Amino acid sequence: MANQNVPLRVTREGGIVLIELTRPEIRNPLNNELKQAMDSLVRSLEGDRELTGVILTGTGGVFSGGGDVKAMSRERASGEYNGAEDYIARMRHSHGWLRILRELPVPVIAAVDGPCVGAGFSIALLCDFVLVTPRAKFAASFCKIGLAPDLGLFYTLPRAVGQQRAREIFYTGRLIGAEEALRLGLALEIVPEDELLTRAWGIARQMEQSSPVAFALTKQISARALESDFETLLAQELQAQSILLASRYNGEAVDRFAAKEPPRFNFK
């Protein structure tokens, strides 16, 4: 699927989909071509009942350099985007597929090698887990070109590192290396470059070993945990657990446990 106009390569093994950004020579920019490709791909995954995991990564030692600044300059000069109304439409388009990616009822793993800045940083933090190599570098570099953070970073970054540290990262646009990313909670693990995808596939496969419904409900509730009060979370817990206790998956799992039989995963 990778060519000059569709800068993605998609590989599927069973229910796990690997998405690779394939233009490292220009830092895998989130240009219009990539956004259109992501929109089509993510929407196709939304209703995929066989999907069990998604891995998102870049090739050539680059995750993503964020927005295509050279394209922005060309668009401004040509008049292709000629006012706030044009930019609002473009941002709303991106928000559409970003919401779907964030809410997929399966684990979504960002495997970050090299630069992950600007909008690339935003997309990585929308994932459930972020694995990094020692040469990974993050930055909310929007301020350096007179922009505000976008693609959900105002939501995800303060929840990952706290409000004060998020503001420092927003205001300075400085680089954050792999060790600091791990310390701040931006990354789950640091993995050698040649083991990054192996580890990502391993996590995705490990998480196939559970009830799809239980995983989906757990992800849905935990995604809203930080902005919900205690009573709201108790109500959501009650609803989810009632559904799951009545499920065939739980019934079989409990019976096998009681009979001292090994668990049988991927029961539908």
Tab-separated table of C-alpha atoms in Angstrom:
chain	number	residue	atom	x	y	z
A	1	MET	CA	0.000	0.000	0.000
A	2	ALA	CA	3.015	2.308	0.199
A	3	ASN	CA	3.586	4.671	-2.703
A	4	GLN	CA	4.283	8.346	-3.161
A	5	ASN	CA	0.657	9.351	-2.692
A	6	VAL	CA	-0.343	6.851	0.004
A	7	PRO	CA	2.544	6.929	2.485
A	8	LEU	CA	1.466	3.922	4.528
A	9	ARG	CA	2.302	0.247	4.617
A	10	VAL	CA	-0.264	-2.023	6.269
A	11	THR	CA	0.578	-5.548	7.407
A	12	ARG	CA	-1.917	-7.884	9.034
A	13	GLU	CA	-1.266	-11.049	11.005
A	14	GLY	CA	-4.490	-12.561	12.262
A	15	GLY	CA	-6.375	-9.796	14.035
A	16	ILE	CA	-3.361	-7.504	14.564
A	17	VAL	CA	-2.715	-4.675	12.114
A	18	LEU	CA	0.683	-2.989	11.760
A	19	ILE	CA	0.594	0.535	10.276
A	20	GLU	CA	3.941	1.919	9.127
A	21	LEU	CA	4.573	5.479	7.964
A	22	THR	CA	6.881	5.098	4.988
A	23	ARG	CA	8.317	8.506	4.094
A	24	PRO	CA	11.244	8.827	6.547
A	25	GLU	CA	13.286	10.832	4.043
A	26	ILE	CA	10.888	13.728	4.701
A	27	ARG	CA	10.296	12.749	8.366
A	28	ASN	CA	6.936	10.998	7.851
A	29	PRO	CA	4.967	14.252	7.859
A	30	LEU	CA	1.286	14.438	8.663
A	31	ASN	CA	0.478	16.005	5.326
A	32	ASN	CA	-2.835	15.842	3.497
A	33	GLU	CA	-1.924	12.579	1.778
A	34	LEU	CA	-1.168	10.835	5.056
A	35	LYS	CA	-4.282	12.218	6.736
A	36	GLN	CA	-6.487	10.977	3.907
A	37	ALA	CA	-4.834	7.561	4.041
A	38	MET	CA	-5.235	7.375	7.815
A	39	ASP	CA	-8.860	8.419	7.558
A	40	SER	CA	-9.664	5.612	5.104
A	41	LEU	CA	-7.693	3.014	7.022
A	42	VAL	CA	-8.964	3.860	10.504
A	43	ARG	CA	-12.569	3.949	9.321
A	44	SER	CA	-12.119	0.492	7.790
A	45	LEU	CA	-10.862	-0.801	11.145
A	46	GLU	CA	-13.737	0.717	13.109
A	47	GLY	CA	-16.211	-1.998	12.154
A	48	ASP	CA	-13.695	-4.862	11.851
A	49	ARG	CA	-15.025	-7.577	14.171
A	50	GLU	CA	-11.840	-9.646	13.756
A	51	LEU	CA	-9.508	-6.824	14.818
A	52	THR	CA	-7.566	-7.550	18.027
A	53	GLY	CA	-4.791	-4.948	18.030
A	54	VAL	CA	-3.132	-2.081	16.171
A	55	ILE	CA	0.556	-1.120	16.067
A	56	LEU	CA	1.534	2.299	14.701
A	57	THR	CA	5.138	3.069	13.831
A	58	GLY	CA	7.413	4.903	11.427
A	59	THR	CA	10.155	3.525	9.214
A	60	GLY	CA	13.766	4.571	8.749
A	61	GLY	CA	14.344	5.704	12.337
A	62	VAL	CA	11.582	8.326	12.259
A	63	PHE	CA	8.145	8.111	13.857
A	64	SER	CA	6.852	11.459	12.579
A	65	GLY	CA	8.132	14.998	12.319
A	66	GLY	CA	4.579	16.306	12.658
A	67	GLY	CA	2.954	18.734	10.268
A	68	ASP	CA	4.500	19.344	6.854
A	69	VAL	CA	5.759	22.920	7.345
A	70	LYS	CA	6.964	23.242	3.741
A	71	ALA	CA	3.517	22.238	2.506
A	72	MET	CA	1.962	24.793	4.855
A	73	SER	CA	4.096	27.482	3.261
A	74	ARG	CA	3.124	26.378	-0.268
A	75	GLU	CA	-0.559	26.257	0.644
A	76	ARG	CA	-0.471	29.736	2.115
A	77	ALA	CA	1.353	31.144	-0.943
A	78	SER	CA	-1.011	29.481	-3.419
A	79	GLY	CA	-4.173	30.541	-1.609
A	80	GLU	CA	-5.311	26.927	-1.272
A	81	TYR	CA	-6.138	27.689	2.345
A	82	ASN	CA	-7.384	31.231	2.522
A	83	GLY	CA	-8.901	31.780	5.942
A	84	ALA	CA	-9.925	30.232	9.230
A	85	GLU	CA	-12.880	28.478	7.617
A	86	ASP	CA	-10.558	26.400	5.410
A	87	TYR	CA	-8.369	25.387	8.330
A	88	ILE	CA	-11.363	24.526	10.523
A	89	ALA	CA	-12.638	22.079	7.903
A	90	ARG	CA	-9.216	20.440	7.689
A	91	MET	CA	-8.896	20.118	11.461
A	92	ARG	CA	-12.395	18.655	11.780
A	93	HIS	CA	-11.486	16.023	9.208
A	94	SER	CA	-8.456	15.009	11.291
A	95	HIS	CA	-10.493	14.975	14.489
A	96	GLY	CA	-12.864	12.464	12.895
A	97	TRP	CA	-10.322	9.693	12.372
A	98	LEU	CA	-8.417	10.569	15.555
A	99	ARG	CA	-11.539	9.890	17.635
A	100	ILE	CA	-11.992	6.531	15.958
A	101	LEU	CA	-8.330	5.574	16.483
A	102	ARG	CA	-8.489	6.501	20.172
A	103	GLU	CA	-11.732	4.625	20.744
A	104	LEU	CA	-10.939	1.390	18.898
A	105	PRO	CA	-11.956	-1.390	21.324
A	106	VAL	CA	-8.533	-3.063	21.053
A	107	PRO	CA	-5.015	-2.176	22.249
A	108	VAL	CA	-3.371	0.501	20.096
A	109	ILE	CA	0.414	0.584	20.488
A	110	ALA	CA	2.764	3.338	19.301
A	111	ALA	CA	6.262	2.012	18.561
A	112	VAL	CA	8.449	5.125	18.499
A	113	ASP	CA	11.940	5.168	17.037
A	114	GLY	CA	13.595	8.526	16.459
A	115	PRO	CA	11.788	11.877	16.202
A	116	CYS	CA	8.179	12.041	17.368
A	117	VAL	CA	7.321	15.714	17.391
A	118	GLY	CA	4.426	18.080	16.882
A	119	ALA	CA	1.358	16.259	15.608
A	120	GLY	CA	3.358	13.012	15.643
A	121	PHE	CA	3.694	13.430	19.410
A	122	SER	CA	-0.062	14.025	19.607
A	123	ILE	CA	-0.874	10.817	17.754
A	124	ALA	CA	1.537	8.712	19.815
A	125	LEU	CA	-0.103	9.862	23.065
A	126	LEU	CA	-3.555	8.928	21.753
A	127	CYS	CA	-2.406	5.298	21.768
A	128	ASP	CA	-2.866	2.995	24.764
A	129	PHE	CA	0.847	2.247	25.058
A	130	VAL	CA	4.007	3.961	23.829
A	131	LEU	CA	7.159	1.887	23.362
A	132	VAL	CA	10.353	3.791	22.586
A	133	THR	CA	13.903	3.116	21.491
A	134	PRO	CA	16.899	4.863	23.105
A	135	ARG	CA	16.987	7.332	20.198
A	136	ALA	CA	13.321	8.374	20.491
A	137	LYS	CA	12.788	12.113	20.951
A	138	PHE	CA	9.509	13.902	21.677
A	139	ALA	CA	8.637	17.579	21.392
A	140	ALA	CA	5.495	19.706	21.345
A	141	SER	CA	7.183	22.009	18.861
A	142	PHE	CA	4.081	23.964	17.815
A	143	CYS	CA	5.203	27.139	19.615
A	144	LYS	CA	8.265	27.352	17.372
A	145	ILE	CA	6.101	28.082	14.338
A	146	GLY	CA	3.484	30.170	16.112
A	147	LEU	CA	0.862	27.454	16.613
A	148	ALA	CA	-0.943	25.853	19.534
A	149	PRO	CA	-0.801	22.112	20.248
A	150	ASP	CA	-3.387	20.116	18.322
A	151	LEU	CA	-4.717	16.632	17.571
A	152	GLY	CA	-5.684	16.046	21.179
A	153	LEU	CA	-2.409	16.965	22.887
A	154	PHE	CA	-4.119	19.465	25.209
A	155	TYR	CA	-6.060	16.474	26.559
A	156	THR	CA	-3.430	13.718	26.642
A	157	LEU	CA	-0.239	15.460	27.766
A	158	PRO	CA	-1.477	17.017	31.062
A	159	ARG	CA	-3.025	13.660	31.984
A	160	ALA	CA	0.292	11.921	31.357
A	161	VAL	CA	2.673	14.352	33.077
A	162	GLY	CA	0.554	16.803	35.079
A	163	GLN	CA	-0.523	20.345	34.263
A	164	GLN	CA	2.656	22.185	35.262
A	165	ARG	CA	5.040	19.920	33.352
A	166	ALA	CA	2.718	19.886	30.335
A	167	ARG	CA	2.784	23.673	30.229
A	168	GLU	CA	6.581	23.686	30.395
A	169	ILE	CA	6.679	21.241	27.469
A	170	PHE	CA	4.116	23.287	25.521
A	171	TYR	CA	5.762	26.643	26.194
A	172	THR	CA	9.355	25.637	25.383
A	173	GLY	CA	8.942	23.075	22.606
A	174	ARG	CA	12.072	21.378	23.919
A	175	LEU	CA	13.172	17.841	23.092
A	176	ILE	CA	12.446	15.022	25.524
A	177	GLY	CA	14.700	11.981	25.238
A	178	ALA	CA	13.758	8.366	25.838
A	179	GLU	CA	14.899	8.214	29.475
A	180	GLU	CA	12.998	11.363	30.414
A	181	ALA	CA	9.933	10.126	28.498
A	182	LEU	CA	9.995	6.956	30.566
A	183	ARG	CA	10.446	8.896	33.805
A	184	LEU	CA	7.582	11.286	32.991
A	185	GLY	CA	5.202	8.485	32.072
A	186	LEU	CA	5.117	9.266	28.354
A	187	ALA	CA	6.606	5.865	27.524
A	188	LEU	CA	5.908	2.396	28.865
A	189	GLU	CA	9.285	0.836	28.053
A	190	ILE	CA	12.594	1.544	26.330
A	191	VAL	CA	13.420	-1.187	23.824
A	192	PRO	CA	16.494	-1.600	21.567
A	193	GLU	CA	15.862	-0.499	17.989
A	194	ASP	CA	16.082	-4.005	16.567
A	195	GLU	CA	13.600	-5.350	19.118
A	196	LEU	CA	10.984	-2.583	18.957
A	197	LEU	CA	8.470	-4.203	16.638
A	198	THR	CA	9.020	-7.640	18.141
A	199	ARG	CA	8.074	-6.237	21.530
A	200	ALA	CA	5.063	-4.393	20.094
A	201	TRP	CA	3.789	-7.560	18.410
A	202	GLY	CA	4.360	-9.470	21.651
A	203	ILE	CA	2.268	-7.046	23.708
A	204	ALA	CA	-0.496	-7.054	21.116
A	205	ARG	CA	-0.587	-10.867	21.059
A	206	GLN	CA	-0.545	-11.065	24.856
A	207	MET	CA	-3.598	-8.833	24.979
A	208	GLU	CA	-5.465	-11.058	22.545
A	209	GLN	CA	-5.635	-13.517	25.418
A	210	SER	CA	-8.722	-12.041	27.053
A	211	SER	CA	-12.401	-11.452	26.505
A	212	PRO	CA	-12.835	-8.891	23.695
A	213	VAL	CA	-15.904	-7.487	25.424
A	214	ALA	CA	-14.125	-7.189	28.775
A	215	PHE	CA	-11.190	-5.443	27.136
A	216	ALA	CA	-13.425	-3.025	25.239
A	217	LEU	CA	-15.391	-2.061	28.353
A	218	THR	CA	-12.230	-1.700	30.456
A	219	LYS	CA	-10.649	0.559	27.839
A	220	GLN	CA	-13.818	2.616	27.480
A	221	ILE	CA	-14.190	3.254	31.207
A	222	SER	CA	-10.501	3.791	31.971
A	223	ALA	CA	-10.262	6.359	29.149
A	224	ARG	CA	-12.668	8.556	31.083
A	225	ALA	CA	-11.490	7.764	34.593
A	226	LEU	CA	-9.570	10.989	35.196
A	227	GLU	CA	-12.490	13.269	34.421
A	228	SER	CA	-15.219	11.175	36.081
A	229	ASP	CA	-16.173	11.319	39.745
A	230	PHE	CA	-16.262	8.289	42.037
A	231	GLU	CA	-20.011	7.731	41.777
A	232	THR	CA	-19.933	7.888	37.974
A	233	LEU	CA	-17.170	5.292	37.833
A	234	LEU	CA	-19.040	3.043	40.262
A	235	ALA	CA	-22.097	3.235	38.019
A	236	GLN	CA	-20.039	2.386	34.933
A	237	GLU	CA	-18.331	-0.443	36.825
A	238	LEU	CA	-21.711	-1.839	37.854
A	239	GLN	CA	-23.008	-1.822	34.297
A	240	ALA	CA	-19.853	-3.335	32.801
A	241	GLN	CA	-19.473	-6.046	35.411
A	242	SER	CA	-23.129	-7.049	35.137
A	243	ILE	CA	-22.730	-7.488	31.383
A	244	LEU	CA	-19.520	-9.481	31.769
A	245	LEU	CA	-20.721	-11.722	34.609
A	246	ALA	CA	-23.577	-12.784	32.337
A	247	SER	CA	-21.280	-13.448	29.368
A	248	ARG	CA	-20.452	-16.872	27.938
A	249	TYR	CA	-16.765	-16.027	28.160
A	250	ASN	CA	-16.858	-15.491	31.923
A	251	GLY	CA	-19.067	-18.549	32.428
A	252	GLU	CA	-16.645	-20.867	30.678
A	253	ALA	CA	-13.595	-19.269	32.333
A	254	VAL	CA	-15.069	-19.719	35.819
A	255	ASP	CA	-16.070	-23.344	35.119
A	256	ARG	CA	-12.600	-24.196	33.822
A	257	PHE	CA	-10.978	-22.531	36.848
A	258	ALA	CA	-13.240	-24.466	39.242
A	259	ALA	CA	-12.400	-27.704	37.435
A	260	LYS	CA	-8.671	-26.893	37.666
A	261	GLU	CA	-8.440	-26.879	33.894
A	262	PRO	CA	-6.109	-24.499	32.071
A	263	PRO	CA	-7.708	-21.331	30.705
A	264	ARG	CA	-8.841	-21.361	27.092
A	265	PHE	CA	-8.408	-17.940	25.576
A	266	ASN	CA	-10.044	-16.275	22.585
A	267	PHE	CA	-13.421	-17.818	23.334
A	268	LYS	CA	-16.047	-15.854	21.380
